PDB file of C-alpha atoms in Angstrom:
ATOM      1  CA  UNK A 612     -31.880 -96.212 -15.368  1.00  0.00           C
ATOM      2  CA  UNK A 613     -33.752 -99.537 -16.858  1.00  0.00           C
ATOM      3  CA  UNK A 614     -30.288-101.079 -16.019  1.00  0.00           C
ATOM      4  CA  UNK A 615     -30.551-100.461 -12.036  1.00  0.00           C
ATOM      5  CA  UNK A 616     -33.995-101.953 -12.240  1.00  0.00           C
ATOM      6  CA  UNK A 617     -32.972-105.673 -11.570  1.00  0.00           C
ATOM      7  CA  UNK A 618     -30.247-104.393  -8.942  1.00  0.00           C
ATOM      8  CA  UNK A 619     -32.950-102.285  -7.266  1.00  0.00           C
ATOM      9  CA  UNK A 620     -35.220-105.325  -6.433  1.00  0.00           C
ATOM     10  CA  UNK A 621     -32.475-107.462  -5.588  1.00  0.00           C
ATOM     11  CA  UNK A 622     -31.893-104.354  -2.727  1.00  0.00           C
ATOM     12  CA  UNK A 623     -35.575-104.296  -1.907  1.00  0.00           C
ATOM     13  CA  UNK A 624     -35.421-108.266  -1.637  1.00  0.00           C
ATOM     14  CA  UNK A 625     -32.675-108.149   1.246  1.00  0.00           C
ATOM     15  CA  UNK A 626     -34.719-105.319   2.291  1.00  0.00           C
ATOM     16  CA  UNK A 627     -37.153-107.414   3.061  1.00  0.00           C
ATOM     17  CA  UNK A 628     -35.136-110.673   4.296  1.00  0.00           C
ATOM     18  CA  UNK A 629     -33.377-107.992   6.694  1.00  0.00           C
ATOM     19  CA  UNK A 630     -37.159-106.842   7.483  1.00  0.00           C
ATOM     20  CA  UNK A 631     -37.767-110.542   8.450  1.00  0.00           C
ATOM     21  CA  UNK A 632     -35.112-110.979  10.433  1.00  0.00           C
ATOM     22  CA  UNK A 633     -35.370-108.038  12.420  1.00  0.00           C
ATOM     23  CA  UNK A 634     -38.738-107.535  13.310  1.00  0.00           C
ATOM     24  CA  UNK A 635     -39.406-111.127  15.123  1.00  0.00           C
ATOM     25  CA  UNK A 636     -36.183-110.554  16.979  1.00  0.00           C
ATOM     26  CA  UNK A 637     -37.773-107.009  18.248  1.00  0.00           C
ATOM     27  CA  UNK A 638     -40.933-109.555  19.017  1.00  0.00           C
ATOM     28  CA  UNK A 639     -38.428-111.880  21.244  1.00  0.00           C
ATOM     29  CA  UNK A 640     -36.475-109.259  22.587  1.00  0.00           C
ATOM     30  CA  UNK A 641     -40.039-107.665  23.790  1.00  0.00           C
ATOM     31  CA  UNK A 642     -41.296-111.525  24.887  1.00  0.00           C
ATOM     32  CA  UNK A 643     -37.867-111.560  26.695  1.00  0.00           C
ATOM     33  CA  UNK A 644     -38.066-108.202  28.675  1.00  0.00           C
ATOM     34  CA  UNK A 645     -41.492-109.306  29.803  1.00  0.00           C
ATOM     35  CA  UNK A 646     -40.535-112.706  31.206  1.00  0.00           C
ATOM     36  CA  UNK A 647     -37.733-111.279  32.814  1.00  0.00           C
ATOM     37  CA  UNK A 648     -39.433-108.508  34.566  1.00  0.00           C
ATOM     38  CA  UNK A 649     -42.066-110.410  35.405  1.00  0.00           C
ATOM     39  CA  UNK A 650     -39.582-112.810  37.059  1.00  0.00           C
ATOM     40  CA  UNK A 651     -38.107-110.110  38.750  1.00  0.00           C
ATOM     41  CA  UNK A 652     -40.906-108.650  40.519  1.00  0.00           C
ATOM     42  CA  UNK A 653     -42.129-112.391  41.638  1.00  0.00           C
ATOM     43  CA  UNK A 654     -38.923-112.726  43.001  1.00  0.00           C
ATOM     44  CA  UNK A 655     -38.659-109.684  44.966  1.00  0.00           C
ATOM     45  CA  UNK A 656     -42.326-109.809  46.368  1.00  0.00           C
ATOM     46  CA  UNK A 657     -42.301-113.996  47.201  1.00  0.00           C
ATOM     47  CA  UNK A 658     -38.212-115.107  47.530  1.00  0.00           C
ATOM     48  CA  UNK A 659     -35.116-113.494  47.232  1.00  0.00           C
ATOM     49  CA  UNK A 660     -34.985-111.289  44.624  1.00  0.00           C
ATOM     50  CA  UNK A 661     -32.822-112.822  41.633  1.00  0.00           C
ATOM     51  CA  UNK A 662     -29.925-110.584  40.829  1.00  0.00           C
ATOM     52  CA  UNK A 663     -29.541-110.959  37.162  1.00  0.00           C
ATOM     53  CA  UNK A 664     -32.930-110.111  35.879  1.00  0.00           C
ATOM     54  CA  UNK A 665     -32.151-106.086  36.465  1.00  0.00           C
ATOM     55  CA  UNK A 666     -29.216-106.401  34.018  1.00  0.00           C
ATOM     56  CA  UNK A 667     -30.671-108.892  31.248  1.00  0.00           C
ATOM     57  CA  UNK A 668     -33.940-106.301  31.203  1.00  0.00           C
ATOM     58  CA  UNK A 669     -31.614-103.722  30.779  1.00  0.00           C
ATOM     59  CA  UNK A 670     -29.631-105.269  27.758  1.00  0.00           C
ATOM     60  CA  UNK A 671     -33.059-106.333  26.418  1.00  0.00           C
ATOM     61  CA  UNK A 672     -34.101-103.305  26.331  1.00  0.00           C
ATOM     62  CA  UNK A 673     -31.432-101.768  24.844  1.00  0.00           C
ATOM     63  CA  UNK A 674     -30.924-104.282  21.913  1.00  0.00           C
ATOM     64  CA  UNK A 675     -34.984-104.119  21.532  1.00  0.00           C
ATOM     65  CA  UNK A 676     -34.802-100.402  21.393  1.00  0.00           C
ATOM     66  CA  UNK A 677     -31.897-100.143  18.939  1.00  0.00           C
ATOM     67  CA  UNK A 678     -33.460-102.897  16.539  1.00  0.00           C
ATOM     68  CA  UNK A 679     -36.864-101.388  16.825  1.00  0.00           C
ATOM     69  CA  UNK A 680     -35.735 -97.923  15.625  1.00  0.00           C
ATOM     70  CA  UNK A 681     -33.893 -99.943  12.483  1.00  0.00           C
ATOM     71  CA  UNK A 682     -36.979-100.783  11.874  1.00  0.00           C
ATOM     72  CA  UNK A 683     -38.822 -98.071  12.541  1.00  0.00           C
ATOM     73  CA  UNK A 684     -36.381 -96.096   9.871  1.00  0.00           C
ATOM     74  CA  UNK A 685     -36.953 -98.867   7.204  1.00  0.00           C
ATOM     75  CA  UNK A 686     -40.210 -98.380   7.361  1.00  0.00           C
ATOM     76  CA  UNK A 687     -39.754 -94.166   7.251  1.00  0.00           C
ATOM     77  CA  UNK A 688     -41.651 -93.845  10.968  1.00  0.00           C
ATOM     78  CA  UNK A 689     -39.397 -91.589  12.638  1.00  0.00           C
ATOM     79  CA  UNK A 690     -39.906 -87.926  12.893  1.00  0.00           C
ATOM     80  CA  UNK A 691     -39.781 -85.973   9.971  1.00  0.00           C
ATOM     81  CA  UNK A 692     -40.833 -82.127   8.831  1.00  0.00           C
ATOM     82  CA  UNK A 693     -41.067 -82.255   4.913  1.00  0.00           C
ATOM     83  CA  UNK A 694     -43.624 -79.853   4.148  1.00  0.00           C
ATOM     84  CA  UNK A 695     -41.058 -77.604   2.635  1.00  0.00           C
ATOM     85  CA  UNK A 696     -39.356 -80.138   0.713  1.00  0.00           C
ATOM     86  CA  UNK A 697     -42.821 -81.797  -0.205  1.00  0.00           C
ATOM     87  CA  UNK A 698     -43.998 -78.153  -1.783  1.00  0.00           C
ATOM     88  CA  UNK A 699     -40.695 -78.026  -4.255  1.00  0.00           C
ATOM     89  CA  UNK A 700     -41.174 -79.309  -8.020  1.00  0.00           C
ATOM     90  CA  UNK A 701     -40.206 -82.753  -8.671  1.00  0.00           C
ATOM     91  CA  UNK A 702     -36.563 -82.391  -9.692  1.00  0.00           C
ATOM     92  CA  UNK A 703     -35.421 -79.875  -6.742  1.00  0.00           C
ATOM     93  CA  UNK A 704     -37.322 -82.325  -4.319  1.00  0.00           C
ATOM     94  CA  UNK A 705     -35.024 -85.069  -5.521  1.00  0.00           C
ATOM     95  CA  UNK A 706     -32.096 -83.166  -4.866  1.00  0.00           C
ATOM     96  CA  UNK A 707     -33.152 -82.311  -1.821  1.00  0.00           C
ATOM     97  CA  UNK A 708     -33.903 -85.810  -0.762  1.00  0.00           C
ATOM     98  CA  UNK A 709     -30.742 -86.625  -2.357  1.00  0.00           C
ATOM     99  CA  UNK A 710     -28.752 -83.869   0.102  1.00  0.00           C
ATOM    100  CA  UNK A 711     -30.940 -84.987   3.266  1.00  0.00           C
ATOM    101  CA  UNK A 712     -29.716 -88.681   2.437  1.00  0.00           C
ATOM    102  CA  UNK A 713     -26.367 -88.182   2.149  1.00  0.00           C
ATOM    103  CA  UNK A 714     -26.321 -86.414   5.221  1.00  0.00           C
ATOM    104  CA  UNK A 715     -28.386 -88.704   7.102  1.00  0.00           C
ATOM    105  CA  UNK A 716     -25.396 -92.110   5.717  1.00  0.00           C
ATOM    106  CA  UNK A 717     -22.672 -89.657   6.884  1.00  0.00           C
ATOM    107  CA  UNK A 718     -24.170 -89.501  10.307  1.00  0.00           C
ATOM    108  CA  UNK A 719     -24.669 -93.077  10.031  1.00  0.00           C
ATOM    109  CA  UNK A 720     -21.160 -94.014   9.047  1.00  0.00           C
ATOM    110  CA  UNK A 721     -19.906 -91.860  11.778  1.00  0.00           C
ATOM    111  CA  UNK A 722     -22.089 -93.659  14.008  1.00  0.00           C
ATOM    112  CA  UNK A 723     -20.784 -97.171  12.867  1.00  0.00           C
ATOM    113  CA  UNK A 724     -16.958 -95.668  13.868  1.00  0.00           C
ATOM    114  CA  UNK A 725     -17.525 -94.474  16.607  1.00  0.00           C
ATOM    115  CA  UNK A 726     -19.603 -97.151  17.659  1.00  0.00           C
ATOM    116  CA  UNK A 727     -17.005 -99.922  16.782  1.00  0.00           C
ATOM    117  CA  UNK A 728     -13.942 -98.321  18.562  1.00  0.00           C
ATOM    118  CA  UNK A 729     -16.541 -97.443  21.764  1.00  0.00           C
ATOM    119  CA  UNK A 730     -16.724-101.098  21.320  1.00  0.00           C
ATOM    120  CA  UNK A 731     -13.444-101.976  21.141  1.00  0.00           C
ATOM    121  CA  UNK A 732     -12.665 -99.945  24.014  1.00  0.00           C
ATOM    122  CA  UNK A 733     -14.736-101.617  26.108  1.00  0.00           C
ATOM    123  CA  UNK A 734     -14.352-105.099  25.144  1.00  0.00           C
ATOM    124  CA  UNK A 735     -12.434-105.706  28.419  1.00  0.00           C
ATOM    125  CA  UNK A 736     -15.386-104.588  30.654  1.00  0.00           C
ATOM    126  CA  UNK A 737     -17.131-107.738  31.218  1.00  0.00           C
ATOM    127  CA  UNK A 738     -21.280-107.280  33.136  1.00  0.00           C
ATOM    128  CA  UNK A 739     -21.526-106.727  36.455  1.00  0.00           C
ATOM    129  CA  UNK A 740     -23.766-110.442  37.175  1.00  0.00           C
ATOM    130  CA  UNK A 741     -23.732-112.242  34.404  1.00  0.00           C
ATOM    131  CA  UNK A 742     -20.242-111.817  33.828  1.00  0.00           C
ATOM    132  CA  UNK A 743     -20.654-110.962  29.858  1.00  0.00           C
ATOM    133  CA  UNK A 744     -18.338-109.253  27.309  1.00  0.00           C
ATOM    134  CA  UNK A 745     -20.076-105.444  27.144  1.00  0.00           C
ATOM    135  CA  UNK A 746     -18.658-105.799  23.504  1.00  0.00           C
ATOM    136  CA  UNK A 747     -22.044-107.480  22.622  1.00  0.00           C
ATOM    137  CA  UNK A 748     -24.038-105.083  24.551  1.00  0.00           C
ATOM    138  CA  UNK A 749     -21.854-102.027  22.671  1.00  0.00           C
ATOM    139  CA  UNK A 750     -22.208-103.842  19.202  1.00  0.00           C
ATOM    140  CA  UNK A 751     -26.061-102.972  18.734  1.00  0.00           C
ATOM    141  CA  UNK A 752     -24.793 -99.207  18.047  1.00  0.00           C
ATOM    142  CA  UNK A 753     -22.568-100.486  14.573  1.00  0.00           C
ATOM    143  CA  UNK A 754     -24.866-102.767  14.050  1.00  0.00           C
ATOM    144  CA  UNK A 755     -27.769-101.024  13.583  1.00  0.00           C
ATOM    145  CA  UNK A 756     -26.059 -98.007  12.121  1.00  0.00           C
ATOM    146  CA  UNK A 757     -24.759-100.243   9.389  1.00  0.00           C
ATOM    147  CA  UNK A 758     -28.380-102.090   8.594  1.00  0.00           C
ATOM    148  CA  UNK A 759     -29.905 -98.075   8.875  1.00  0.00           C
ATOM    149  CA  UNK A 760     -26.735 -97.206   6.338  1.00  0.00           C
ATOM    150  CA  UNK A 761     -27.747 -99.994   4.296  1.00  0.00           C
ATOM    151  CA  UNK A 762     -31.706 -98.698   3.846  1.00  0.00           C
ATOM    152  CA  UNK A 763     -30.539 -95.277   2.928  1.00  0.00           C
ATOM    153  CA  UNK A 764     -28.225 -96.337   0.452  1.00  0.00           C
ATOM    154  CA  UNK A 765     -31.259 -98.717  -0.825  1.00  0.00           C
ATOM    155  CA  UNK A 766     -33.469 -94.918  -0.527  1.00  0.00           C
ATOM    156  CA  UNK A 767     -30.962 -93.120  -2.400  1.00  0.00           C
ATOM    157  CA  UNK A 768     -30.947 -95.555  -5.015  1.00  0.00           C
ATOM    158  CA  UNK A 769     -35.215 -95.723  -5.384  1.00  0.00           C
ATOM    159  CA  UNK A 770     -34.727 -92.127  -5.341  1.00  0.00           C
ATOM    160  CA  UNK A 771     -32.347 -91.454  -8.313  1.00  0.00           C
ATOM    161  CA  UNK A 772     -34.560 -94.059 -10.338  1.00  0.00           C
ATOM    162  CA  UNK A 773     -38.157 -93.075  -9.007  1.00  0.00           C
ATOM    163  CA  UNK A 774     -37.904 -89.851  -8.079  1.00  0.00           C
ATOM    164  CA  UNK A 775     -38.551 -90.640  -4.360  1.00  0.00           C
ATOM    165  CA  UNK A 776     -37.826 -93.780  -1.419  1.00  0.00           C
ATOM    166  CA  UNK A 777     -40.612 -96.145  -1.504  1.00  0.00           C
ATOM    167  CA  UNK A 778     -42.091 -95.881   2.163  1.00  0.00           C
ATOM    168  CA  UNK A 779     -42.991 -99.225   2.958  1.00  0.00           C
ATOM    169  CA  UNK A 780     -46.259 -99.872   4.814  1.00  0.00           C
ATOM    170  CA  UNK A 781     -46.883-102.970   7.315  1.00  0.00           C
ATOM    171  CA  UNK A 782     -48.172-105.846   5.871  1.00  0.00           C
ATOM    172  CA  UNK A 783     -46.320-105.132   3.200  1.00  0.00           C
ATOM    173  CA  UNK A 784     -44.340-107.803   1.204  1.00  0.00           C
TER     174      UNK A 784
END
């Protein structure tokens, strides 16, 4: 296991990059939505109300949502009963961390499938105002599954060498 050591934080180091990455575009995407909302309502209440806003919030807020819960995963926020799995001694709890992980990057990979030929089937469809390919609307589904398949194949590894995925708090490097 001293062997995966090095290969471990080089993982946690893209971790991190990804981390960086991610969380200022979840900051713009936010800055966006706001800008264009608040453009939106202007124009409705002093001019004619500018007809592209409605579907550039709604991408915004689809992307922001998608990226955010990436994040949100990385960072082990979402949801999760573990008092039973908490209670076990420290080798069945890493088997059962083990189990929950694989299950969680089969879900994942299913989701990056699915979510690429959804893509491709709708890479004709272009926006109804803006006049976009929906393939980069559809693309924040593979896209995120892949970065959330990435951290759990990152968690699987901290937990055969540690015993457990190393929850990572904000502010931390």
């Amino acid at each position: 296991m001293a062997k995966a050591q090095p290969l471990l934080a080089l993982l946690q180091r893209i971790e991190r990059g990804l981390d960086a990455i991610i969380q200022p575009a979840v900051f713009a995407c936010m800055a966006a939505l706001i800008g264009v909302i608040t453009l939106q309502i202007i124009s409705r209440v002093l001019f004619t109300a500018v007809g592209w806003t409605e579907e550039v919030a709604r991408f915004l807020l689809i992307w922001m949502t998608f990226l955010a819960a990436t994040l949100a995963f990385q960072r082990g926020r979402h949801i999760a009963v573990t008092f039973a799995v908490d209670a076990l001694p420290l080798g069945a709890r890493r088997v059962a961390r083990l189990v929950a992980l694989a299950v969680v990057l089969a879900l994942l990979v299913s989701l990056i499938v699915i979510g690429y030929r959804y893509m491709q089937v709708q890479s004709f469809q272009k926006s109804a105002s803006l006049r976009i390919s929906m393939t980069y609307i559809y693309a924040v589904m593979p896209v995120c599954a892949a970065l959330m398949a990435w951290y759990t194949l990152v968690d699987m590894l901290e937990t055969l060498i540690h015993g457990e995925p190393r929850v990572v708090k904000e502010g931390t490097p």
